[in-house]
Amino acid sequence: MSSLTDAQAWVRTAKWIVALTGAGISTDSGIPDFRGPQGVWTRNPAAEKASTLQHYLADPAVRRAAWQRRLHTSVFDAEPNAGHRAIFDLDQRGQLLAVVTQNIDGLHQKAGHDPRDVIEVHGSALWARCWNCNDRRPMAELLDRVRAGEEDPPCVVCGGIVKSDTILFGQDLVPVVIQAAMMAADNADVVIAAGSTLSVFPAANVVPQAKAAGARVIIVNGEPTKMDGLADAVLLGPLSELLPALCESRLDQ
Ligand code: NAD
């Protein structure tokens, strides 16, 4: 297995890099992951069940609880950390083809990326969408209504059920979004998979897809992943230290 030094050289000389990021890149920004040792689902397996589309649509009590949780989530106030900034550094050097992210927190965009370069395969918690008519508007508008007393605010256009514009269990991914991710994988010469257990599909397919197309695969995570066997280098440790080291980012930025 190759070392950090080898991986740094691949990144330094790559023409096109794709970063595939998971919840682990945002834990140092104060947003807990799901399946890591301190993850929301690791500590409370019942929480996973509450994230299914069927329950959300069928049960007003599940929706009321979800709106209350959204009022108190750390996602809206979080700031990007050194890991996000290291990925943005690659963009500034003209080497980044795309960020494919499983995250819904908008922190890559907050770090500076053009939103068109961030492929959010699981959607965004910063937006709300009507399940019936697809009306999409900023989550902040809905949260203001919840604060004003609406427990389960209906769509202002059609009265339908509104949810966070994220992909729940049982909900299909948006085909053009996943196609864009796979196209990026096909055209990368290096893929950096950071902060993911690489167990959520089809997003994790970016790794084998890029590998089959000839890319080098660098996995950076705090614990082993399902795809370490495919990797050219596996870097184990804290992402907000390893990503700046891998990308040879300036630390004063
Ligand atoms: P995951 O929760 O399955 O795995 C995260 C991985 O990151 C774990 O292996 C964990 O050990 C590692 N990790 C956590 N903090 C780390 C750190 N500081 N340094 C190094 N490694 C660290 O995440 P996933 O594979 O992305 O899947 C969870 C799904 O849940 C995602 O698809 C996403 O949609 C959603 N989610 C998103 C957010 C977010 O937007 N920030 C947060 C939680 C969950």
Tab-separated table of C-alpha atoms and ligand atoms in Angstrom:
chain	number	residue	atom	x	y	z
A	1	MET	CA	0.000	0.000	0.000
A	2	SER	CA	1.251	3.457	-0.917
A	3	SER	CA	2.130	6.217	1.492
A	4	LEU	CA	1.046	9.826	2.027
A	5	THR	CA	4.093	10.881	-0.004
A	6	ASP	CA	2.960	8.843	-3.035
A	7	ALA	CA	-0.585	10.136	-2.703
A	8	GLN	CA	0.645	13.745	-2.482
A	9	ALA	CA	2.547	13.262	-5.736
A	10	TRP	CA	-0.543	11.850	-7.514
A	11	VAL	CA	-2.604	14.837	-6.347
A	12	ARG	CA	0.137	17.325	-7.269
A	13	THR	CA	0.412	16.000	-10.814
A	14	ALA	CA	-3.257	15.134	-11.488
A	15	LYS	CA	-5.049	16.868	-14.312
A	16	TRP	CA	-8.572	16.167	-13.055
A	17	ILE	CA	-9.448	15.273	-9.487
A	18	VAL	CA	-12.873	14.248	-8.209
A	19	ALA	CA	-13.544	14.487	-4.490
A	20	LEU	CA	-16.236	12.177	-3.096
A	21	THR	CA	-17.121	13.390	0.377
A	22	GLY	CA	-19.256	11.955	3.171
A	23	ALA	CA	-20.476	13.014	6.562
A	24	GLY	CA	-16.991	12.583	8.106
A	25	ILE	CA	-15.659	15.726	6.425
A	26	SER	CA	-18.189	17.825	8.347
A	27	THR	CA	-17.867	16.392	11.876
A	28	ASP	CA	-15.086	18.889	12.648
A	29	SER	CA	-17.612	21.604	11.714
A	30	GLY	CA	-19.885	20.316	14.481
A	31	ILE	CA	-22.285	18.200	12.371
A	32	PRO	CA	-22.382	14.583	13.612
A	33	ASP	CA	-22.122	11.717	11.086
A	34	PHE	CA	-24.512	8.737	11.053
A	35	ARG	CA	-22.358	5.606	11.098
A	36	GLY	CA	-19.035	6.700	12.634
A	37	PRO	CA	-18.171	5.662	16.220
A	38	GLN	CA	-20.014	8.747	17.591
A	39	GLY	CA	-22.631	8.725	14.797
A	40	VAL	CA	-26.298	9.543	15.295
A	41	TRP	CA	-27.380	6.054	14.179
A	42	THR	CA	-24.542	4.242	15.977
A	43	ARG	CA	-25.707	5.761	19.255
A	44	ASN	CA	-29.444	5.514	18.492
A	45	PRO	CA	-30.316	2.849	15.883
A	46	ALA	CA	-34.041	3.859	16.062
A	47	ALA	CA	-33.170	7.244	14.516
A	48	GLU	CA	-32.420	5.491	11.207
A	49	LYS	CA	-36.059	4.366	10.954
A	50	ALA	CA	-37.301	7.955	11.256
A	51	SER	CA	-35.442	8.812	8.035
A	52	THR	CA	-37.764	6.871	5.721
A	53	LEU	CA	-39.989	8.566	3.169
A	54	GLN	CA	-42.940	6.280	3.872
A	55	HIS	CA	-43.041	7.233	7.575
A	56	TYR	CA	-42.565	10.935	6.810
A	57	LEU	CA	-45.466	11.056	4.341
A	58	ALA	CA	-47.831	8.839	6.327
A	59	ASP	CA	-47.439	10.149	9.846
A	60	PRO	CA	-48.026	13.804	10.859
A	61	ALA	CA	-46.321	13.114	14.211
A	62	VAL	CA	-43.101	12.115	12.384
A	63	ARG	CA	-43.273	15.383	10.379
A	64	ARG	CA	-43.923	17.535	13.444
A	65	ALA	CA	-40.923	15.956	15.186
A	66	ALA	CA	-38.813	16.459	12.037
A	67	TRP	CA	-39.673	20.185	11.895
A	68	GLN	CA	-38.724	20.567	15.562
A	69	ARG	CA	-35.383	18.803	14.930
A	70	ARG	CA	-34.705	21.088	11.956
A	71	LEU	CA	-35.157	24.126	14.202
A	72	HIS	CA	-32.280	22.936	16.370
A	73	THR	CA	-29.887	21.300	13.893
A	74	SER	CA	-26.283	22.479	13.748
A	75	VAL	CA	-26.341	22.363	9.913
A	76	PHE	CA	-27.456	25.956	9.329
A	77	ASP	CA	-24.811	27.663	11.485
A	78	ALA	CA	-21.873	25.361	10.688
A	79	GLU	CA	-18.755	26.715	8.990
A	80	PRO	CA	-16.393	24.828	6.660
A	81	ASN	CA	-13.233	23.396	8.221
A	82	ALA	CA	-9.681	22.788	6.983
A	83	GLY	CA	-10.819	19.635	5.133
A	84	HIS	CA	-13.374	21.548	3.036
A	85	ARG	CA	-10.822	24.302	2.438
A	86	ALA	CA	-8.217	21.784	1.210
A	87	ILE	CA	-10.683	20.511	-1.408
A	88	PHE	CA	-11.432	24.100	-2.444
A	89	ASP	CA	-7.694	24.653	-2.794
A	90	LEU	CA	-7.679	22.003	-5.565
A	91	ASP	CA	-10.411	23.962	-7.311
A	92	GLN	CA	-8.383	27.167	-7.056
A	93	ARG	CA	-5.450	25.362	-8.686
A	94	GLY	CA	-7.690	24.360	-11.608
A	95	GLN	CA	-7.438	20.626	-10.854
A	96	LEU	CA	-10.878	19.875	-9.482
A	97	LEU	CA	-13.365	18.362	-11.908
A	98	ALA	CA	-16.173	18.069	-9.346
A	99	VAL	CA	-17.050	17.516	-5.725
A	100	VAL	CA	-19.503	14.653	-5.432
A	101	THR	CA	-20.935	14.873	-1.949
A	102	GLN	CA	-23.264	12.686	0.073
A	103	ASN	CA	-23.624	15.626	2.438
A	104	ILE	CA	-26.649	17.842	2.664
A	105	ASP	CA	-25.026	20.677	4.616
A	106	GLY	CA	-23.882	23.065	1.856
A	107	LEU	CA	-20.423	23.418	3.423
A	108	HIS	CA	-18.493	22.891	0.162
A	109	GLN	CA	-20.352	25.832	-1.382
A	110	LYS	CA	-19.738	27.839	1.803
A	111	ALA	CA	-16.008	27.054	1.432
A	112	GLY	CA	-16.100	28.833	-1.935
A	113	HIS	CA	-17.057	26.352	-4.680
A	114	ASP	CA	-19.322	27.406	-7.498
A	115	PRO	CA	-22.564	25.482	-6.722
A	116	ARG	CA	-22.420	24.071	-10.278
A	117	ASP	CA	-19.237	22.175	-9.329
A	118	VAL	CA	-20.836	20.487	-6.290
A	119	ILE	CA	-22.900	17.403	-7.105
A	120	GLU	CA	-25.180	16.853	-4.108
A	121	VAL	CA	-26.319	13.250	-4.611
A	122	HIS	CA	-28.497	13.285	-1.498
A	123	GLY	CA	-29.883	16.798	-1.925
A	124	SER	CA	-29.631	19.795	0.371
A	125	ALA	CA	-31.041	20.527	3.820
A	126	LEU	CA	-30.845	24.233	3.037
A	127	TRP	CA	-33.838	23.869	0.713
A	128	ALA	CA	-37.399	22.614	1.184
A	129	ARG	CA	-39.548	20.957	-1.476
A	130	CYS	CA	-43.240	20.153	-1.771
A	131	TRP	CA	-43.769	16.426	-2.263
A	132	ASN	CA	-46.897	17.143	-4.341
A	133	CYS	CA	-46.083	20.055	-6.687
A	134	ASN	CA	-42.263	20.230	-6.368
A	135	ASP	CA	-42.267	23.888	-5.300
A	136	ARG	CA	-38.741	24.510	-3.980
A	137	ARG	CA	-37.814	27.344	-1.655
A	138	PRO	CA	-35.210	28.114	1.047
A	139	MET	CA	-35.592	26.049	4.216
A	140	ALA	CA	-35.215	29.300	6.218
A	141	GLU	CA	-38.680	30.413	5.025
A	142	LEU	CA	-40.277	27.220	6.326
A	143	LEU	CA	-38.422	27.398	9.629
A	144	ASP	CA	-39.730	30.951	10.155
A	145	ARG	CA	-43.263	29.562	9.790
A	146	VAL	CA	-42.532	26.772	12.302
A	147	ARG	CA	-41.171	29.352	14.751
A	148	ALA	CA	-44.358	31.368	14.224
A	149	GLY	CA	-46.449	28.370	15.335
A	150	GLU	CA	-47.114	26.112	12.314
A	151	GLU	CA	-46.220	22.606	13.452
A	152	ASP	CA	-46.224	20.996	9.979
A	153	PRO	CA	-46.267	23.856	7.448
A	154	PRO	CA	-48.062	22.922	4.203
A	155	CYS	CA	-46.961	24.050	0.745
A	156	VAL	CA	-48.006	27.665	0.095
A	157	VAL	CA	-48.701	26.823	-3.554
A	158	CYS	CA	-50.790	23.628	-3.346
A	159	GLY	CA	-51.208	22.720	0.342
A	160	GLY	CA	-49.100	19.541	-0.082
A	161	ILE	CA	-46.639	17.983	2.354
A	162	VAL	CA	-43.303	19.819	2.505
A	163	LYS	CA	-40.027	18.081	3.308
A	164	SER	CA	-36.386	18.953	3.376
A	165	ASP	CA	-34.982	18.728	-0.192
A	166	THR	CA	-32.913	15.693	0.769
A	167	ILE	CA	-33.167	12.046	-0.223
A	168	LEU	CA	-34.794	9.887	2.435
A	169	PHE	CA	-34.687	6.090	2.566
A	170	GLY	CA	-37.205	4.770	0.079
A	171	GLN	CA	-36.859	7.839	-2.132
A	172	ASP	CA	-35.302	7.636	-5.585
A	173	LEU	CA	-32.170	9.607	-6.336
A	174	VAL	CA	-32.427	12.231	-9.061
A	175	PRO	CA	-31.173	10.418	-12.199
A	176	VAL	CA	-29.406	13.428	-13.784
A	177	VAL	CA	-27.549	14.086	-10.541
A	178	ILE	CA	-26.199	10.548	-10.202
A	179	GLN	CA	-25.373	10.520	-13.939
A	180	ALA	CA	-23.320	13.697	-13.468
A	181	ALA	CA	-21.449	12.017	-10.591
A	182	MET	CA	-20.652	8.936	-12.688
A	183	MET	CA	-19.573	11.079	-15.638
A	184	ALA	CA	-17.159	12.933	-13.360
A	185	ALA	CA	-15.849	9.559	-12.124
A	186	ASP	CA	-15.235	8.480	-15.723
A	187	ASN	CA	-13.128	11.551	-16.412
A	188	ALA	CA	-11.018	11.750	-13.254
A	189	ASP	CA	-7.421	10.663	-13.045
A	190	VAL	CA	-7.482	10.836	-9.230
A	191	VAL	CA	-10.418	10.265	-6.887
A	192	ILE	CA	-10.191	11.315	-3.257
A	193	ALA	CA	-12.915	9.615	-1.170
A	194	ALA	CA	-13.035	11.403	2.179
A	195	GLY	CA	-15.139	10.868	5.293
A	196	SER	CA	-17.434	8.138	4.048
A	197	THR	CA	-17.932	4.537	5.067
A	198	LEU	CA	-18.493	4.020	1.288
A	199	SER	CA	-21.499	1.889	2.113
A	200	VAL	CA	-24.251	4.150	0.727
A	201	PHE	CA	-25.127	3.359	-2.896
A	202	PRO	CA	-25.202	4.420	-5.652
A	203	ALA	CA	-23.022	7.341	-4.447
A	204	ALA	CA	-20.193	5.002	-3.377
A	205	ASN	CA	-20.084	3.612	-6.926
A	206	VAL	CA	-18.031	6.671	-7.856
A	207	VAL	CA	-15.020	4.801	-6.466
A	208	PRO	CA	-15.229	1.548	-8.517
A	209	GLN	CA	-16.421	3.519	-11.562
A	210	ALA	CA	-13.381	5.808	-11.466
A	211	LYS	CA	-11.051	2.900	-10.745
A	212	ALA	CA	-12.418	0.989	-13.778
A	213	ALA	CA	-11.817	4.091	-15.905
A	214	GLY	CA	-8.161	4.143	-14.831
A	215	ALA	CA	-8.120	6.663	-11.966
A	216	ARG	CA	-5.987	6.351	-8.865
A	217	VAL	CA	-8.121	6.027	-5.744
A	218	ILE	CA	-7.107	7.676	-2.473
A	219	ILE	CA	-9.335	6.911	0.534
A	220	VAL	CA	-9.042	9.230	3.527
A	221	ASN	CA	-11.036	8.293	6.617
A	222	GLY	CA	-10.844	7.791	10.362
A	223	GLU	CA	-11.549	4.061	10.120
A	224	PRO	CA	-11.383	1.357	7.417
A	225	THR	CA	-14.047	1.548	4.680
A	226	LYS	CA	-15.834	-1.046	2.548
A	227	MET	CA	-13.661	-0.122	-0.440
A	228	ASP	CA	-10.151	-0.030	1.002
A	229	GLY	CA	-9.326	-3.077	-1.131
A	230	LEU	CA	-9.844	-0.993	-4.290
A	231	ALA	CA	-7.693	1.909	-3.151
A	232	ASP	CA	-4.200	2.808	-4.319
A	233	ALA	CA	-3.662	4.567	-0.985
A	234	VAL	CA	-5.605	4.506	2.289
A	235	LEU	CA	-4.853	7.367	4.683
A	236	LEU	CA	-6.209	6.811	8.185
A	237	GLY	CA	-6.673	9.712	10.582
A	238	PRO	CA	-8.452	13.027	11.173
A	239	LEU	CA	-9.671	14.572	7.920
A	240	SER	CA	-9.053	18.177	8.878
A	241	GLU	CA	-5.356	17.271	9.193
A	242	LEU	CA	-4.988	14.647	6.452
A	243	LEU	CA	-6.768	16.520	3.649
A	244	PRO	CA	-4.620	19.678	3.925
A	245	ALA	CA	-1.536	17.413	4.065
A	246	LEU	CA	-2.661	15.391	1.038
A	247	CYS	CA	-3.479	18.495	-0.991
A	248	GLU	CA	-0.357	20.317	0.302
A	249	SER	CA	-2.591	23.246	1.193
A	250	ARG	CA	-1.221	26.418	2.673
A	251	LEU	CA	-2.245	26.434	6.337
A	252	ASP	CA	-2.523	30.238	6.607
A	253	GLN	CA	-5.514	30.512	4.252
B	1	NAD	P1	-21.169	7.827	7.464
B	1	NAD	O1	-21.840	8.467	8.647
B	1	NAD	O2	-21.666	6.517	6.995
B	1	NAD	O3	-19.602	7.668	7.699
B	1	NAD	C1	-18.787	8.739	8.049
B	1	NAD	C2	-17.344	8.209	8.148
B	1	NAD	O4	-16.490	9.310	8.446
B	1	NAD	C3	-17.148	7.156	9.252
B	1	NAD	O5	-16.374	6.087	8.745
B	1	NAD	C4	-16.389	7.928	10.350
B	1	NAD	O6	-15.522	7.103	11.104
B	1	NAD	C5	-15.614	8.934	9.523
B	1	NAD	N1	-15.279	10.179	10.239
B	1	NAD	C6	-16.116	10.958	10.969
B	1	NAD	N2	-15.471	12.055	11.400
B	1	NAD	C7	-14.189	11.972	10.958
B	1	NAD	C8	-13.046	12.812	11.062
B	1	NAD	N3	-13.079	13.985	11.702
B	1	NAD	N4	-11.889	12.387	10.469
B	1	NAD	C9	-11.837	11.200	9.804
B	1	NAD	N5	-12.897	10.380	9.654
B	1	NAD	C10	-14.058	10.759	10.213
B	1	NAD	O7	-21.211	8.891	6.320
B	1	NAD	P2	-21.596	8.712	4.856
B	1	NAD	O8	-20.895	7.518	4.245
B	1	NAD	O9	-21.436	10.022	4.241
B	1	NAD	O10	-23.174	8.307	4.897
B	1	NAD	C11	-24.139	8.897	5.706
B	1	NAD	C12	-25.277	9.524	4.921
B	1	NAD	O11	-25.986	10.380	5.793
B	1	NAD	C13	-24.783	10.411	3.826
B	1	NAD	O12	-25.082	9.818	2.637
B	1	NAD	C14	-25.498	11.744	4.007
B	1	NAD	O13	-26.582	11.836	3.105
B	1	NAD	C15	-26.078	11.727	5.353
B	1	NAD	N6	-25.449	12.638	6.344
B	1	NAD	C16	-25.007	13.874	5.977
B	1	NAD	C17	-24.439	14.726	6.912
B	1	NAD	C18	-23.961	16.081	6.468
B	1	NAD	O14	-24.486	16.626	5.505
B	1	NAD	N7	-22.938	16.660	7.123
B	1	NAD	C19	-24.314	14.323	8.243
B	1	NAD	C20	-24.792	13.044	8.597
B	1	NAD	C21	-25.337	12.215	7.631
